[in-house]
Coordinates of C-alpha atoms (C1' of nucleotides) in Angstrom, one line a residue:
Chain A
M1 CA -3.1 19.1 -5.3
P2 CA -3.0 16.0 -4.0
S3 CA -1.4 13.0 -5.9
D4 CA -4.1 10.4 -6.5
R5 CA -7.0 11.8 -8.3
T6 CA -8.4 11.3 -12.2
S7 CA -10.5 13.6 -14.2
A8 CA -8.9 17.0 -13.5
G9 CA -9.7 18.5 -16.3
D10 CA -11.3 19.1 -19.8
P11 CA -13.8 16.2 -20.5
A12 CA -12.9 16.9 -24.3
R13 CA -9.3 16.5 -24.0
T14 CA -8.8 14.0 -21.6
L15 CA -11.3 11.7 -23.5
A16 CA -9.5 12.8 -27.3
L17 CA -6.6 11.2 -25.3
L18 CA -8.3 8.2 -23.7
W19 CA -9.1 7.0 -27.3
R20 CA -5.9 8.4 -28.8
D21 CA -7.9 10.7 -31.1
P22 CA -4.9 11.2 -33.8
S23 CA -7.0 14.6 -34.7
A24 CA -5.5 15.9 -31.5
T25 CA -2.0 15.6 -32.0
P26 CA -0.1 18.2 -33.4
R27 CA 0.4 18.6 -36.7
R28 CA 3.5 21.1 -36.8
G29 CA 6.8 21.3 -34.9
P30 CA 9.6 19.7 -33.9
A31 CA 9.5 15.5 -34.3
R32 CA 8.1 14.4 -30.7
G33 CA 10.3 12.7 -29.1
L34 CA 7.9 10.0 -27.0
T35 CA 4.2 8.8 -27.8
V36 CA 1.7 9.2 -25.0
D37 CA 1.9 5.3 -25.2
A38 CA 5.3 5.8 -23.8
V39 CA 4.2 7.9 -20.7
V40 CA 1.3 6.0 -19.7
D41 CA 3.5 2.5 -19.8
A42 CA 6.9 4.5 -17.8
A43 CA 4.5 5.2 -15.2
V44 CA 2.1 2.2 -15.2
T45 CA 5.7 0.3 -14.6
L46 CA 6.8 2.6 -12.0
A47 CA 3.9 2.5 -10.2
D48 CA 3.6 -1.2 -9.9
R49 CA 7.2 -1.5 -9.2
E50 CA 7.3 1.1 -6.2
G51 CA 3.9 2.3 -6.2
L52 CA 1.7 4.8 -6.5
A53 CA 3.5 7.1 -4.4
A54 CA 6.3 6.4 -6.7
V55 CA 4.4 8.2 -9.3
T56 CA 5.7 11.4 -9.9
M57 CA 6.2 13.7 -13.0
R58 CA 9.8 13.8 -12.1
R59 CA 10.1 10.0 -11.8
V60 CA 8.0 9.5 -15.2
A61 CA 10.2 12.0 -17.0
Q62 CA 13.7 10.6 -15.2
A63 CA 12.4 7.0 -16.0
L64 CA 12.4 8.9 -19.7
E65 CA 15.5 10.5 -19.6
V66 CA 13.3 13.6 -20.4
V67 CA 13.0 16.7 -18.2
P68 CA 9.4 17.0 -15.9
M69 CA 7.9 19.8 -17.7
T70 CA 8.4 18.0 -21.1
L71 CA 5.6 15.0 -20.3
Y72 CA 3.1 18.3 -19.8
T73 CA 3.2 18.3 -23.8
Y74 CA 1.3 14.9 -23.8
V75 CA -0.7 14.9 -20.9
P76 CA -2.3 17.4 -19.6
G77 CA -1.4 16.6 -15.8
K78 CA -1.0 14.0 -13.3
A79 CA -4.5 13.5 -13.2
E80 CA -5.5 12.7 -16.0
L81 CA -1.9 10.7 -17.1
L82 CA -3.5 8.7 -13.9
D83 CA -6.7 8.2 -15.8
L84 CA -4.9 6.9 -18.6
M85 CA -3.1 4.3 -16.5
L86 CA -6.5 2.9 -15.3
D87 CA -7.9 2.4 -18.6
A88 CA -4.5 1.2 -20.3
V89 CA -4.5 -1.9 -17.6
Y90 CA -8.1 -2.5 -18.2
A91 CA -7.6 -2.8 -21.5
R92 CA -4.9 -5.0 -20.9
M93 CA -7.1 -7.2 -18.7
E94 CA -8.0 -11.1 -19.6
R95 CA -11.4 -11.8 -19.8
A96 CA -12.4 -14.9 -20.5
A97 CA -15.8 -16.3 -22.0
S98 CA -18.0 -18.2 -19.7
T99 CA -21.5 -18.0 -21.5
G100 CA -23.2 -21.2 -21.0
R101 CA -22.2 -21.6 -17.4
P102 CA -24.0 -21.0 -14.2
W103 CA -24.3 -17.3 -13.3
R104 CA -22.4 -18.2 -10.1
T105 CA -19.4 -19.5 -12.2
R106 CA -19.4 -16.6 -14.5
L107 CA -19.7 -13.8 -12.1
T108 CA -16.5 -15.7 -10.1
A109 CA -15.0 -15.5 -12.9
I110 CA -15.5 -11.6 -13.3
A111 CA -14.5 -11.0 -9.5
G112 CA -11.2 -13.4 -10.2
E113 CA -10.4 -11.4 -13.1
N114 CA -10.7 -7.8 -10.6
R115 CA -8.6 -9.5 -8.3
A116 CA -6.3 -10.5 -10.5
L117 CA -5.9 -6.8 -12.1
F118 CA -5.3 -5.4 -8.1
E119 CA -3.0 -8.4 -7.5
I120 CA -0.7 -7.2 -10.7
H121 CA -1.3 -3.8 -10.2
P122 CA -2.0 -2.9 -6.5
W123 CA -2.4 1.1 -7.0
S124 CA -4.8 0.5 -9.2
A125 CA -6.8 -0.4 -5.9
A126 CA -5.9 2.8 -4.2
V127 CA -7.1 5.4 -7.6
S128 CA -10.0 7.0 -6.6
T129 CA -12.3 7.9 -10.3
L130 CA -13.8 11.4 -9.8
R131 CA -16.0 10.7 -12.8
P132 CA -15.9 7.2 -14.8
S133 CA -12.8 8.0 -17.2
L134 CA -14.8 6.3 -20.0
G135 CA -11.6 5.4 -22.1
P136 CA -11.7 2.2 -24.3
G137 CA -10.1 -0.2 -21.6
S138 CA -13.0 0.5 -19.2
I139 CA -15.7 0.2 -22.1
A140 CA -14.5 -3.0 -22.5
K141 CA -14.2 -4.2 -19.4
Y142 CA -17.7 -2.6 -18.6
E143 CA -19.5 -4.7 -21.9
H144 CA -17.6 -7.9 -20.7
E145 CA -18.7 -7.6 -17.3
L146 CA -22.2 -7.4 -18.2
A147 CA -22.2 -10.2 -20.8
A148 CA -22.2 -12.1 -17.2
L149 CA -25.3 -10.9 -16.1
D150 CA -27.1 -10.6 -18.6
G151 CA -29.9 -13.8 -19.7
L152 CA -30.5 -13.5 -16.1
G153 CA -34.2 -11.8 -16.0
L154 CA -32.5 -8.6 -14.6
S155 CA -33.5 -5.0 -15.2
D156 CA -30.9 -3.0 -17.4
V157 CA -31.0 -0.8 -13.5
E158 CA -30.5 -4.1 -11.8
M159 CA -27.8 -5.1 -14.1
D160 CA -26.0 -1.8 -13.3
D161 CA -26.5 -2.4 -9.6
C162 CA -25.4 -6.1 -9.2
L163 CA -21.9 -5.2 -11.3
T164 CA -21.5 -2.2 -8.7
H165 CA -21.8 -4.4 -6.1
L166 CA -19.7 -7.4 -6.8
L167 CA -16.5 -4.9 -8.5
S168 CA -17.4 -2.8 -4.8
F169 CA -16.4 -5.7 -2.7
V170 CA -13.8 -6.9 -4.9
Q171 CA -12.1 -3.5 -4.8
A172 CA -12.7 -3.2 -0.7
N173 CA -11.1 -6.0 -0.2
A174 CA -7.8 -5.2 -2.4
R175 CA -7.6 -1.8 -0.9
A176 CA -7.4 -3.7 2.6
A177 CA -5.2 -6.5 1.6
I178 CA -2.8 -3.4 -0.2
E179 CA -2.7 -1.9 3.0
A180 CA -2.3 -5.0 5.0
S181 CA 0.8 -5.9 2.8
A182 CA 2.0 -2.1 3.2
A183 CA 1.8 -2.4 6.9
R184 CA 4.0 -5.3 6.6
A185 CA 6.6 -3.8 4.6
A186 CA 6.8 -0.3 5.8
D187 CA 8.2 -1.3 8.7
G188 CA 10.1 -4.5 8.8
R189 CA 8.0 -6.4 11.7
T190 CA 5.8 -9.1 10.3
D191 CA 2.3 -9.5 12.0
Q192 CA 3.4 -11.8 14.4
Q193 CA 6.4 -9.1 15.5
W194 CA 3.5 -6.3 15.9
W195 CA 1.6 -8.3 18.0
D196 CA 3.7 -9.7 20.2
Q197 CA 4.7 -6.0 20.7
A198 CA 1.5 -4.5 20.8
G199 CA -0.1 -7.1 22.7
P200 CA 1.0 -7.2 26.1
L201 CA 0.9 -3.3 26.3
L202 CA -2.7 -3.2 25.0
A203 CA -3.3 -6.0 27.9
R204 CA -2.0 -3.7 30.5
V205 CA -4.1 -0.9 29.8
L206 CA -7.1 -2.8 28.2
D207 CA -9.9 -3.9 31.1
P208 CA -11.0 -7.7 29.4
G209 CA -14.1 -7.4 31.6
A210 CA -15.3 -3.7 29.9
Y211 CA -14.9 -5.4 26.4
P212 CA -15.8 -9.7 26.8
L213 CA -17.0 -9.6 23.3
A214 CA -14.2 -7.6 22.0
V215 CA -11.1 -9.7 23.5
R216 CA -12.8 -13.1 22.5
I217 CA -13.5 -12.7 19.3
G218 CA -10.3 -10.8 18.5
S219 CA -8.1 -13.0 20.0
A220 CA -10.1 -15.8 18.0
A221 CA -9.8 -14.3 14.7
G222 CA -6.5 -13.0 15.1
A223 CA -5.4 -16.8 16.1
A224 CA -7.1 -18.4 13.4
R225 CA -5.1 -16.2 10.8
G226 CA -1.8 -15.5 12.6
S227 CA -2.7 -11.8 12.3
A228 CA -5.4 -9.2 12.2
H229 CA -6.8 -9.8 8.9
D230 CA -6.6 -12.0 6.3
P231 CA -7.7 -11.1 2.7
E232 CA -7.3 -14.1 1.6
H233 CA -9.9 -15.4 3.9
A234 CA -11.8 -12.0 3.9
F235 CA -12.1 -12.9 -0.5
H236 CA -13.7 -16.2 -0.4
F237 CA -15.9 -15.6 2.5
G238 CA -17.0 -12.0 1.3
L239 CA -17.7 -13.3 -2.3
A240 CA -19.5 -16.6 -1.2
R241 CA -22.2 -14.2 0.8
V242 CA -22.0 -11.5 -2.4
L243 CA -23.2 -14.3 -4.4
D244 CA -25.7 -15.2 -1.9
G245 CA -27.1 -11.8 -1.9
L246 CA -27.6 -11.5 -5.4
A247 CA -29.1 -14.7 -5.4
T248 CA -31.8 -13.6 -4.0
L249 CA -32.7 -11.3 -6.5
I250 CA -31.4 -13.1 -9.6
E251 CA -33.1 -16.4 -8.3
R252 CA -36.7 -14.1 -7.1
G253 CA -39.8 -16.6 -7.6
G254 CA -38.7 -19.7 -8.3
P255 CA -36.0 -22.5 -7.1
A256 CA -32.7 -22.1 -7.3
G257 CA -31.1 -22.1 -10.9
A258 CA -34.7 -20.1 -12.0
G259 CA -34.2 -16.7 -13.8
E260 CA -31.7 -18.4 -16.2
R261 CA -32.3 -17.4 -19.4
P262 CA -30.0 -17.5 -23.1
P263 CA -28.5 -13.8 -23.3
A264 CA -30.4 -11.6 -26.0
P265 CA -28.6 -12.2 -29.4
Chain B
M1 CA 5.7 10.4 2.6
P2 CA 2.5 10.6 1.5
S3 CA 0.1 11.9 3.6
D4 CA -3.3 9.7 4.2
R5 CA -1.6 6.6 6.1
T6 CA -1.7 5.7 9.8
S7 CA 0.4 3.7 12.1
A8 CA 4.0 4.5 11.0
G9 CA 6.1 4.1 14.3
D10 CA 6.5 2.7 17.7
P11 CA 3.8 0.9 18.6
A12 CA 3.9 1.2 22.6
R13 CA 4.3 5.0 22.0
T14 CA 1.1 5.0 19.9
L15 CA -0.9 2.6 22.7
A16 CA 0.1 5.1 25.0
L17 CA -0.9 7.9 23.4
L18 CA -4.0 6.4 21.8
W19 CA -5.4 5.7 25.6
R20 CA -3.6 8.7 27.1
D21 CA -1.5 6.7 29.3
P22 CA -0.6 9.6 31.8
S23 CA 2.9 7.7 32.6
A24 CA 3.6 8.9 29.0
T25 CA 3.3 13.0 29.6
P26 CA 6.9 14.5 30.5
R27 CA 7.0 15.5 34.2
R28 CA 9.4 18.3 34.6
G29 CA 10.1 21.2 31.6
P30 CA 8.0 24.2 31.3
A31 CA 4.1 23.9 31.7
R32 CA 2.3 22.8 28.1
G33 CA 0.3 25.3 26.2
L34 CA -1.7 22.4 24.2
T35 CA -2.9 18.9 25.1
V36 CA -3.1 16.0 23.1
D37 CA -6.7 16.5 22.7
A38 CA -6.6 20.1 21.9
V39 CA -4.5 18.7 19.0
V40 CA -6.9 16.2 17.8
D41 CA -9.5 18.0 17.7
A42 CA -8.0 21.2 15.9
A43 CA -7.1 18.3 13.0
V44 CA -10.4 17.0 13.4
T45 CA -12.1 20.2 12.9
L46 CA -10.1 20.9 9.9
A47 CA -10.4 17.7 8.1
D48 CA -14.1 18.1 8.9
R49 CA -14.7 21.3 7.1
E50 CA -11.7 21.3 4.8
G51 CA -10.8 17.2 3.9
L52 CA -7.9 15.5 4.7
A53 CA -5.7 17.3 2.4
A54 CA -5.7 20.4 4.4
V55 CA -4.9 18.0 7.6
T56 CA -1.3 19.7 7.1
M57 CA 1.2 19.6 10.4
R58 CA 1.1 23.5 9.3
R59 CA -2.6 24.2 9.0
V60 CA -3.2 22.0 12.4
A61 CA -0.6 24.5 14.1
Q62 CA -1.5 27.3 12.5
A63 CA -5.3 26.7 13.6
L64 CA -4.0 26.4 17.5
E65 CA -1.3 29.6 17.0
V66 CA 1.4 27.7 17.3
V67 CA 5.2 26.8 15.3
P68 CA 4.3 23.8 13.4
M69 CA 7.1 22.1 15.3
T70 CA 5.6 22.5 18.3
L71 CA 3.2 19.9 17.6
Y72 CA 5.6 17.1 17.7
T73 CA 5.9 17.0 21.2
Y74 CA 2.6 16.1 21.4
V75 CA 2.4 13.6 18.5
P76 CA 5.0 11.7 17.0
G77 CA 4.0 12.0 13.8
K78 CA 1.4 12.9 11.3
A79 CA 0.7 9.2 10.8
E80 CA 0.0 8.9 14.4
L81 CA -2.1 12.1 14.4
L82 CA -4.3 10.1 12.1
D83 CA -4.6 7.4 14.4
L84 CA -5.8 9.5 17.0
M85 CA -7.9 11.7 14.5
L86 CA -10.0 8.0 13.3
D87 CA -9.9 6.8 17.5
A88 CA -11.6 10.6 18.6
V89 CA -14.4 10.2 16.3
Y90 CA -14.5 6.2 16.9
A91 CA -15.1 7.3 20.4
R92 CA -17.7 9.7 19.8
M93 CA -20.2 7.4 17.2
E94 CA -23.3 7.1 18.1
R95 CA -24.0 3.5 19.8
A96 CA -28.0 2.2 20.0
A97 CA -28.8 -0.7 21.8
S98 CA -30.4 -3.1 19.7
T99 CA -30.8 -6.6 21.9
G100 CA -34.0 -7.9 21.5
R101 CA -34.4 -7.1 18.1
P102 CA -34.6 -9.3 14.7
W103 CA -31.1 -9.4 13.8
R104 CA -31.8 -7.7 10.6
T105 CA -32.1 -4.7 12.0
R106 CA -29.6 -4.8 14.3
L107 CA -27.3 -5.4 11.4
T108 CA -28.6 -2.0 9.5
A109 CA -28.7 0.0 12.8
I110 CA -25.0 -0.6 12.6
A111 CA -24.7 -0.2 8.8
G112 CA -26.6 3.2 9.5
E113 CA -24.6 4.5 12.5
N114 CA -20.9 3.7 10.6
R115 CA -22.8 5.1 7.4
A116 CA -23.4 8.4 9.8
L117 CA -19.6 8.4 11.0
F118 CA -18.8 8.9 7.4
E119 CA -21.2 11.3 6.5
I120 CA -20.5 13.7 9.7
H121 CA -16.6 12.7 9.2
P122 CA -16.1 12.2 5.0
W123 CA -12.3 12.1 5.9
S124 CA -12.3 9.3 8.0
A125 CA -13.5 6.6 4.9
A126 CA -10.4 7.8 3.0
V127 CA -7.9 7.1 5.6
S128 CA -5.8 4.2 5.4
T129 CA -5.5 2.1 8.6
L130 CA -2.3 0.0 8.0
R131 CA -2.6 -2.0 11.2
P132 CA -5.8 -1.9 13.8
S133 CA -5.3 1.6 16.0
L134 CA -6.6 -0.7 18.9
G135 CA -7.6 2.5 20.9
P136 CA -10.6 3.0 23.2
G137 CA -12.7 4.4 20.6
S138 CA -12.2 1.6 18.1
I139 CA -12.1 -1.3 20.9
A140 CA -15.5 0.2 22.4
K141 CA -16.8 0.3 18.3
Y142 CA -15.7 -3.3 17.9
E143 CA -17.5 -4.6 21.2
H144 CA -20.5 -2.9 20.3
E145 CA -20.7 -4.2 16.5
L146 CA -20.2 -7.3 17.9
A147 CA -23.2 -7.5 20.3
A148 CA -25.4 -7.1 17.6
L149 CA -23.7 -10.4 16.0
D150 CA -24.2 -12.1 19.6
G151 CA -26.4 -15.2 19.8
L152 CA -26.9 -16.1 16.5
G153 CA -24.9 -19.4 16.4
L154 CA -22.5 -18.0 14.6
S155 CA -18.5 -19.4 15.6
D156 CA -16.1 -16.7 16.8
V157 CA -14.7 -16.3 13.5
E158 CA -17.3 -16.0 11.9
M159 CA -19.0 -13.0 13.7
D160 CA -15.7 -11.2 13.0
D161 CA -16.0 -12.5 9.6
C162 CA -19.4 -11.2 8.8
L163 CA -18.5 -8.0 11.0
T164 CA -15.8 -7.2 8.7
H165 CA -17.4 -7.8 5.3
L166 CA -21.2 -5.9 6.5
L167 CA -18.2 -2.5 7.9
S168 CA -16.5 -2.9 4.6
F169 CA -19.5 -2.9 2.1
V170 CA -20.8 0.7 4.1
Q171 CA -17.0 2.2 3.7
A172 CA -16.7 1.2 -0.2
N173 CA -19.9 2.8 -0.5
A174 CA -19.1 5.9 1.4
R175 CA -15.8 6.1 -0.4
A176 CA -18.0 5.9 -3.3
A177 CA -20.3 8.5 -2.3
I178 CA -17.2 11.2 -1.2
E179 CA -15.3 10.7 -4.1
A180 CA -18.6 11.2 -6.2
S181 CA -19.1 14.4 -4.5
A182 CA -15.9 15.9 -4.5
A183 CA -15.8 15.3 -8.3
R184 CA -18.8 17.8 -8.2
A185 CA -17.0 20.0 -6.0
A186 CA -13.5 20.0 -7.7
D187 CA -15.2 21.4 -11.2
G188 CA -18.2 23.8 -10.6
R189 CA -19.7 20.9 -13.3
T190 CA -22.8 19.4 -11.9
D191 CA -23.1 15.5 -13.2
Q192 CA -25.6 16.4 -15.9
Q193 CA -23.6 19.4 -17.2
W194 CA -20.3 16.7 -17.1
W195 CA -22.5 14.2 -19.1
D196 CA -23.9 16.9 -21.6
Q197 CA -20.7 17.5 -22.1
A198 CA -18.8 14.1 -22.2
G199 CA -22.0 12.4 -24.1
P200 CA -21.7 13.7 -27.4
L201 CA -18.1 13.3 -27.6
L202 CA -18.3 9.6 -26.7
A203 CA -20.9 9.1 -28.9
R204 CA -18.7 10.6 -31.5
V205 CA -15.8 8.2 -30.8
L206 CA -17.6 5.0 -29.6
D207 CA -18.9 2.5 -31.8
P208 CA -22.2 1.6 -30.6
G209 CA -22.5 -1.7 -32.4
A210 CA -19.2 -3.0 -30.3
Y211 CA -20.6 -2.6 -27.1
P212 CA -24.0 -3.0 -27.1
L213 CA -24.5 -3.9 -23.5
A214 CA -22.4 -1.0 -22.5
V215 CA -24.1 1.3 -24.3
R216 CA -27.9 0.3 -23.2
I217 CA -27.4 -0.6 -19.5
G218 CA -24.5 2.6 -19.0
S219 CA -27.6 4.7 -20.7
A220 CA -30.1 3.4 -18.6
A221 CA -28.5 3.0 -15.2
G222 CA -27.2 6.9 -16.1
A223 CA -30.9 7.8 -16.7
A224 CA -32.4 6.8 -14.1
R225 CA -30.2 8.1 -11.3
G226 CA -29.3 11.1 -13.3
S227 CA -26.0 10.8 -12.9
A228 CA -23.6 7.9 -13.2
H229 CA -24.1 7.1 -9.7
D230 CA -26.3 7.1 -7.2
P231 CA -24.3 6.3 -3.8
E232 CA -27.7 6.5 -2.0
H233 CA -29.5 3.9 -3.8
A234 CA -26.1 1.9 -4.1
F235 CA -26.5 1.9 -0.1
H236 CA -29.6 0.6 0.3
F237 CA -29.2 -1.7 -2.9
G238 CA -25.9 -2.9 -1.3
L239 CA -27.1 -3.5 2.2
A240 CA -29.9 -5.5 1.0
R241 CA -27.8 -7.8 -1.2
V242 CA -25.3 -8.1 2.0
L243 CA -28.0 -8.5 4.7
D244 CA -29.4 -11.3 2.1
G245 CA -25.7 -12.7 2.0
L246 CA -25.5 -12.9 5.1
A247 CA -28.6 -14.4 5.9
T248 CA -27.7 -18.0 4.0
L249 CA -25.2 -18.2 7.1
I250 CA -27.3 -17.1 10.2
E251 CA -30.2 -18.9 8.7
R252 CA -28.2 -22.1 7.4
G253 CA -30.4 -25.4 9.1
G254 CA -33.7 -23.9 9.1
P255 CA -36.0 -22.1 8.5
A256 CA -35.8 -18.2 8.2
G257 CA -35.4 -16.5 11.8
A258 CA -33.8 -19.8 13.2
G259 CA -30.6 -19.3 14.8
E260 CA -31.7 -16.3 16.8
R261 CA -30.8 -17.3 20.5
P262 CA -30.5 -15.2 23.2
P263 CA -26.8 -13.6 23.8
A264 CA -24.6 -15.2 26.1
P265 CA -24.9 -13.4 29.9
Chain C
dG1 C1' 18.8 27.3 47.5
dA2 C1' 22.3 26.1 43.8
dA3 C1' 23.2 23.1 40.4
dG4 C1' 21.8 19.7 37.2
dT5 C1' 18.6 18.1 33.5
dA6 C1' 15.0 17.5 31.2
dC7 C1' 11.4 20.0 28.6
dA8 C1' 8.8 23.3 25.1
dC9 C1' 8.5 26.1 21.3
dA10 C1' 10.6 29.0 17.8
dG11 C1' 13.3 29.3 13.5
dT12 C1' 15.7 27.3 9.8
dA13 C1' 16.7 24.3 6.3
dC14 C1' 16.3 19.9 3.6
dG15 C1' 14.6 17.0 -0.2
dC16 C1' 10.1 16.2 -2.1
dC17 C1' 5.6 17.6 -4.9
dG18 C1' 2.8 19.7 -9.1
dT19 C1' 3.3 22.7 -12.3
dA20 C1' 3.5 27.6 -14.3
dC21 C1' 6.5 30.8 -17.2
dT22 C1' 10.4 31.7 -19.9
dG23 C1' 13.3 31.2 -23.6
dA24 C1' 15.4 28.5 -27.2
dG25 C1' 16.0 25.9 -31.7
dT26 C1' 12.9 23.4 -35.1
dA27 C1' 9.9 21.9 -38.8
dA28 C1' 5.9 22.2 -41.3
dG29 C1' 2.2 25.7 -43.9
dG30 C1' 1.3 29.5 -46.6
Chain D
dC1 C1' 10.9 31.8 -47.2
dC2 C1' 8.9 33.4 -43.8
dT3 C1' 5.7 32.9 -40.0
dT4 C1' 3.5 30.1 -37.1
dA5 C1' 2.7 26.3 -33.9
dC6 C1' 5.5 23.1 -31.5
dT7 C1' 9.1 20.3 -28.6
dC8 C1' 11.8 21.3 -25.1
dA9 C1' 15.0 22.5 -21.6
dG10 C1' 15.6 25.5 -17.3
dT11 C1' 14.2 27.8 -13.5
dA12 C1' 10.8 29.3 -9.7
dC13 C1' 7.5 29.1 -6.7
dG14 C1' 4.5 27.8 -3.4
dG15 C1' 3.4 23.6 -0.9
dC16 C1' 4.5 19.0 2.0
dG17 C1' 6.6 16.5 6.1
dT18 C1' 9.9 16.7 9.5
dA19 C1' 15.4 16.9 11.4
dC20 C1' 18.1 19.8 13.6
dT21 C1' 19.4 23.7 16.8
dG22 C1' 19.4 27.0 19.7
dT23 C1' 17.1 29.3 24.1
dG24 C1' 14.5 29.8 28.0
dT25 C1' 12.1 27.6 31.9
dA26 C1' 10.7 24.8 35.4
dC27 C1' 11.4 20.4 38.0
dT28 C1' 14.7 17.4 40.4
dT29 C1' 18.4 16.3 43.4
dC30 C1' 21.9 17.7 46.2

DNA sequence: GAAGTACACAGTACGCCGTACTGAGTAAGG
DNA sequence: CCTTACTCAGTACGGCGTACTGTGTACTTC
């Protein structure tokens, strides 16, 4: 089984774990040496420090000074552990109230909060959530983020669409940023060094007449940013485009600023 | 080392491989039983049929009726093999000429071509490209896609920004679609069955008063699509938003349709 | 043509992974 | 008190990428 997927097993067991259902903890036998939270915290700390690849059952167990198989009495498997890790960091996200401010400001804040999540916990952008985890953290996050889209005259389904679109952009951007910095870390080379090495080789093999746009735009973009991809710039550029794109939906049927109404009570 | 990363080693060797530099193939010793293309094709076929996780050096070797270590005389390692796989499918993408048509039509075509790529080769959306691969396939792809953005009055850097934004959206959407269908395949349950099982459990643990928006919007969105996430709908919704977002850049300083000029000679 | 060398390919081995299974000891329920 | 349910340790299995070793082949050079 690969290592970075969530939600493999029994939904009932997973939900009970996510919500820390006390009726799901055993009533007999020897006292437990750990808690689910301790396991999750250890895994999160490990992932923060050494990346998702370092989160193996063996390493988490080692951090807790316990034998690997012991973890399986707290958590059904690694997929569920990842579910719990995600929900834990969702729960701890900062959620600034932004009621009363313009919708662009509100959505910019949501984007920023999610971007901050991926900066603090880069691994969380890489986890693939097969089914939504539906833990207390993700529900609270969803509620908070929907509030930023409330009262804009959108239908229920459109609110979900817009939020999905915005978050999907932020996650894609974060993934690109993480991959770029992982590349820098993997080999010692900086982007500059890498290009200095690859550039001349590429020039020898690539016919500039055959790919005029690629050569011109590629080198212009590379020169403007000192590297092949600048996630910081891509974020601000992309967020502006996303908000403009949502604007045509939100401000339809009226001049800029229309459609804004007080949120439902 | 994890399994789904590209570009680990020497850029010179990788570039020579990508461009099939004949001076890089050995001149002495016994005749080679395989070719780089044969190895790459076997890997792509395997990935298409059984997913990226099935692409192991052992499985690829098995498909070629060869011992695993033999592959290492064709390819420095698995990361480079993934680079070659990506470039190969890029090279084979359909590239419909769309000069002369409106920019929205052109960009919709680009999005569609990339979406088709991810449908035919779902694994290609999951590969994380640490550095751009710069093979003949990806350069040709880049050139073709830039052509769709040429003549719109964008600066060189803006052309790259817009393309990155568009492709990033398509890839994010494809990843979501693939994850959703992987979830369906992983356990036998359909989305409906999963919700039938998880829904009541969630209702028991979740206070609807505490999360009014989440409950209302979540169930509205779920009901509208018969599942938690409908990638088909998200694609059309998202693409419309992306194009609207790019429009404010492309059509700035004039009415709709302005900014369009014939491409540079 | 002989010698030397560069190479292809097979095989074995190492250190990782997730986790199934076994067995010993412990604390609560009846 | 005894039975039962549990925790935790240990071992083991089948997978992974790939380093290393050995054998035989075909080209290059003399």
